[in-house]
Amino acid sequence: MSDDHNNHEESNEIQDIPEIELIIKASTIDGRRKGACLFCQEYFMDLYLLAELKTISLKVTTVDMLKPPPDFRSNFDSTPPPILIDGKEAVLENEKIERYIMKNIPGGHNLFVQHKDTATVIENLYSKFKLMLTRRDEQSRKSLLNQLSNIDAHLHKGGGRFLTGDTMCCFDCELMPRLQHIRVAGQYFADFEIPRTLTGIWGYMGH
């Protein structure tokens, strides 16, 4: 009898967990796998963490923007992903998606910690990377290296596995995809490599 009661409680808990759908850009290589969109990757990581904590059920849908399906066009016209769907509500803009996760998704507020030093040290990293790709000069390369060195020092100083300790937060979901882009695209397009001497960053990317 107790087993039936426990199973019933577990079933109710599963039904109480909301399903959140995240529509993201598909890879331009095969049109199926997750693509390289930074914001898609960032919000996927946010929501995946919440799904791991069992506060939500996460459904991820990839859309090939070169040939989007008819139902996507009819529902969202030319709006590009990421798009978050919660029940009958669709959230379309990046800033609104971030705010919605923080304010409306169960457990979302726990991801968005206040940590001024961390926010400052990762700010504008990707802008400096794009500038380096555009200019291809020593000054822009040095500027990017300086910020990577500051992030490395921040990781060593904190001593945890992630930016603000041993638990991932919104800053990690923002930084990790950007570091991956810098590692791959930097080497491919500009022969730029994250120095192996930045052991904090390399250890961080390995988690």
Short mmCIF file of C-alpha atoms in Angstrom, two decimals:
data_model
loop_
_atom_site.label_atom_id
_atom_site.label_comp_id
_atom_site.label_asym_id
_atom_site.label_seq_id
_atom_site.Cartn_x
_atom_site.Cartn_y
_atom_site.Cartn_z
CA MET A 1 0.00 0.00 0.00
CA SER A 2 2.84 2.37 0.91
CA ASP A 3 4.53 1.65 -2.46
CA ASP A 4 1.34 2.64 -4.31
CA HIS A 5 1.15 5.84 -2.25
CA ASN A 6 4.79 6.71 -2.99
CA ASN A 7 4.34 6.03 -6.72
CA HIS A 8 1.24 8.25 -6.73
CA GLU A 9 3.19 11.08 -5.05
CA GLU A 10 6.05 10.74 -7.55
CA SER A 11 3.55 10.85 -10.43
CA ASN A 12 1.99 14.03 -9.05
CA GLU A 13 5.42 15.63 -8.68
CA ILE A 14 6.26 14.86 -12.33
CA GLN A 15 2.92 16.36 -13.45
CA ASP A 16 3.60 19.52 -11.42
CA ILE A 17 6.90 20.18 -13.23
CA PRO A 18 6.28 22.60 -16.12
CA GLU A 19 7.60 21.76 -19.58
CA ILE A 20 9.67 24.53 -21.09
CA GLU A 21 10.51 24.44 -24.78
CA LEU A 22 13.58 26.20 -26.13
CA ILE A 23 13.77 26.66 -29.89
CA ILE A 24 17.38 27.10 -31.03
CA LYS A 25 19.22 27.49 -34.31
CA ALA A 26 20.38 24.26 -35.89
CA SER A 27 23.90 23.73 -37.14
CA THR A 28 24.54 25.04 -40.64
CA ILE A 29 26.50 21.83 -41.27
CA ASP A 30 23.64 19.34 -41.10
CA GLY A 31 20.57 21.40 -40.09
CA ARG A 32 19.84 19.08 -37.15
CA ARG A 33 22.41 19.40 -34.38
CA LYS A 34 22.65 22.39 -32.06
CA GLY A 35 24.17 25.36 -33.86
CA ALA A 36 26.80 27.89 -32.84
CA CYS A 37 24.44 30.68 -31.71
CA LEU A 38 25.84 32.06 -28.45
CA PHE A 39 22.51 33.08 -26.95
CA CYS A 40 20.94 29.73 -27.87
CA GLN A 41 23.80 27.96 -26.10
CA GLU A 42 23.62 30.26 -23.08
CA TYR A 43 19.89 29.82 -22.48
CA PHE A 44 20.12 26.10 -23.17
CA MET A 45 22.71 25.84 -20.38
CA ASP A 46 20.51 27.88 -18.01
CA LEU A 47 17.49 25.68 -18.65
CA TYR A 48 19.46 22.43 -18.70
CA LEU A 49 20.72 23.19 -15.19
CA LEU A 50 17.14 23.74 -14.02
CA ALA A 51 16.06 20.50 -15.70
CA GLU A 52 18.88 18.69 -13.88
CA LEU A 53 17.50 20.11 -10.63
CA LYS A 54 14.07 18.78 -11.69
CA THR A 55 12.35 22.17 -11.38
CA ILE A 56 11.35 21.96 -15.06
CA SER A 57 11.12 19.51 -17.93
CA LEU A 58 13.12 20.78 -20.92
CA LYS A 59 12.26 20.24 -24.57
CA VAL A 60 14.82 21.48 -27.11
CA THR A 61 13.81 22.02 -30.74
CA THR A 62 16.37 22.86 -33.42
CA VAL A 63 15.33 24.87 -36.46
CA ASP A 64 17.26 25.06 -39.70
CA MET A 65 16.97 28.78 -40.50
CA LEU A 66 17.95 28.17 -44.13
CA LYS A 67 14.73 26.19 -44.58
CA PRO A 68 12.49 26.63 -41.52
CA PRO A 69 9.41 24.39 -41.34
CA PRO A 70 6.03 25.94 -42.27
CA ASP A 71 4.72 25.87 -38.68
CA PHE A 72 7.72 27.89 -37.50
CA ARG A 73 7.13 30.52 -40.19
CA SER A 74 3.42 30.74 -39.43
CA ASN A 75 4.00 31.09 -35.67
CA PHE A 76 7.09 33.29 -35.57
CA ASP A 77 7.44 34.78 -39.06
CA SER A 78 11.09 35.79 -39.50
CA THR A 79 11.98 35.94 -35.78
CA PRO A 80 15.26 34.08 -35.25
CA PRO A 81 15.85 31.73 -32.30
CA PRO A 82 16.34 31.50 -29.40
CA ILE A 83 12.65 31.40 -28.58
CA LEU A 84 11.35 30.21 -25.22
CA ILE A 85 7.88 28.68 -24.94
CA ASP A 86 6.16 28.26 -21.58
CA GLY A 87 2.71 26.81 -22.09
CA LYS A 88 0.95 29.21 -24.46
CA GLU A 89 3.43 32.04 -23.90
CA ALA A 90 6.30 32.61 -26.34
CA VAL A 91 9.23 34.83 -25.32
CA LEU A 92 11.15 36.09 -28.35
CA GLU A 93 13.85 38.61 -27.47
CA ASN A 94 17.16 37.75 -25.77
CA GLU A 95 16.85 40.19 -22.87
CA LYS A 96 13.23 39.17 -22.31
CA ILE A 97 14.19 35.48 -22.30
CA GLU A 98 16.86 36.08 -19.66
CA ARG A 99 14.42 38.09 -17.54
CA TYR A 100 11.72 35.45 -17.98
CA ILE A 101 14.03 32.65 -16.83
CA MET A 102 15.01 34.70 -13.79
CA LYS A 103 11.50 35.83 -12.82
CA ASN A 104 9.12 33.12 -14.05
CA ILE A 105 10.87 29.76 -14.42
CA PRO A 106 10.90 27.67 -11.20
CA GLY A 107 14.36 27.87 -9.63
CA GLY A 108 15.57 30.37 -12.23
CA HIS A 109 16.27 33.12 -9.70
CA ASN A 110 18.94 30.89 -8.10
CA LEU A 111 21.03 30.99 -11.29
CA PHE A 112 21.19 34.78 -11.42
CA VAL A 113 23.56 35.59 -8.59
CA GLN A 114 24.83 39.09 -7.85
CA HIS A 115 28.61 39.13 -8.16
CA LYS A 116 30.04 42.42 -9.38
CA ASP A 117 33.67 41.26 -9.73
CA THR A 118 32.66 38.34 -11.92
CA ALA A 119 30.33 40.45 -14.05
CA THR A 120 33.11 42.98 -14.61
CA VAL A 121 35.85 40.48 -15.45
CA ILE A 122 33.86 38.69 -18.20
CA GLU A 123 32.20 41.82 -19.61
CA ASN A 124 32.96 42.64 -23.27
CA LEU A 125 35.10 39.50 -23.76
CA TYR A 126 33.32 38.50 -26.96
CA SER A 127 33.37 42.08 -28.29
CA LYS A 128 37.13 42.07 -27.95
CA PHE A 129 37.31 38.72 -29.72
CA LYS A 130 35.22 40.00 -32.65
CA LEU A 131 37.39 43.12 -32.82
CA MET A 132 40.50 40.95 -32.97
CA LEU A 133 39.00 38.93 -35.83
CA THR A 134 38.19 42.12 -37.71
CA ARG A 135 41.40 44.07 -37.18
CA ARG A 136 43.93 41.24 -37.03
CA ASP A 137 46.45 43.58 -35.36
CA GLU A 138 48.69 43.25 -32.32
CA GLN A 139 46.76 45.77 -30.23
CA SER A 140 43.43 43.97 -30.47
CA ARG A 141 45.13 40.60 -29.90
CA LYS A 142 46.84 41.95 -26.79
CA SER A 143 43.56 43.40 -25.49
CA LEU A 144 41.88 39.99 -25.79
CA LEU A 145 44.83 38.26 -24.12
CA ASN A 146 44.76 40.74 -21.24
CA GLN A 147 41.10 40.02 -20.54
CA LEU A 148 41.64 36.27 -20.76
CA SER A 149 44.50 36.66 -18.27
CA ASN A 150 42.19 38.60 -15.93
CA ILE A 151 39.58 35.84 -16.14
CA ASP A 152 42.29 33.25 -15.46
CA ALA A 153 43.43 35.19 -12.37
CA HIS A 154 39.82 35.48 -11.20
CA LEU A 155 39.36 31.72 -11.45
CA HIS A 156 42.56 31.05 -9.51
CA LYS A 157 41.61 33.57 -6.85
CA GLY A 158 38.12 32.11 -6.40
CA GLY A 159 39.46 28.58 -6.03
CA GLY A 160 36.17 26.93 -7.02
CA ARG A 161 35.31 24.88 -10.08
CA PHE A 162 33.29 27.73 -11.54
CA LEU A 163 33.29 31.53 -11.59
CA THR A 164 31.58 32.12 -8.26
CA GLY A 165 32.31 28.85 -6.45
CA ASP A 166 31.57 25.16 -6.97
CA THR A 167 28.09 25.68 -8.44
CA MET A 168 27.36 26.92 -11.95
CA CYS A 169 25.47 30.19 -12.32
CA CYS A 170 24.34 32.58 -15.07
CA PHE A 171 27.90 33.90 -15.51
CA ASP A 172 29.19 30.41 -16.36
CA CYS A 173 26.35 29.89 -18.84
CA GLU A 174 27.43 33.15 -20.48
CA LEU A 175 31.18 32.60 -20.42
CA MET A 176 31.53 28.93 -21.40
CA PRO A 177 30.05 29.22 -24.93
CA ARG A 178 32.16 32.33 -25.57
CA LEU A 179 35.37 30.62 -24.51
CA GLN A 180 34.53 27.70 -26.79
CA HIS A 181 34.00 30.09 -29.71
CA ILE A 182 37.30 31.82 -28.98
CA ARG A 183 39.10 28.48 -28.77
CA VAL A 184 37.73 27.10 -32.05
CA ALA A 185 37.05 30.14 -34.24
CA GLY A 186 40.10 32.02 -32.98
CA GLN A 187 42.42 29.27 -34.11
CA TYR A 188 40.61 28.71 -37.41
CA PHE A 189 40.20 32.32 -38.54
CA ALA A 190 43.08 34.16 -36.85
CA ASP A 191 45.60 31.53 -35.74
CA PHE A 192 44.82 32.62 -32.17
CA GLU A 193 45.17 30.17 -29.31
CA ILE A 194 44.28 30.58 -25.66
CA PRO A 195 47.72 30.27 -24.02
CA ARG A 196 48.28 26.99 -22.20
CA THR A 197 49.80 29.05 -19.37
CA LEU A 198 46.26 30.15 -18.52
CA THR A 199 45.71 26.97 -16.53
CA GLY A 200 42.67 28.34 -14.72
CA ILE A 201 40.77 28.80 -17.97
CA TRP A 202 41.82 25.44 -19.43
CA GLY A 203 40.84 23.65 -16.23
CA TYR A 204 37.54 25.55 -16.20
CA MET A 205 36.75 24.55 -19.80
CA GLY A 206 37.45 20.92 -18.90
CA HIS A 207 34.69 20.74 -16.27
#
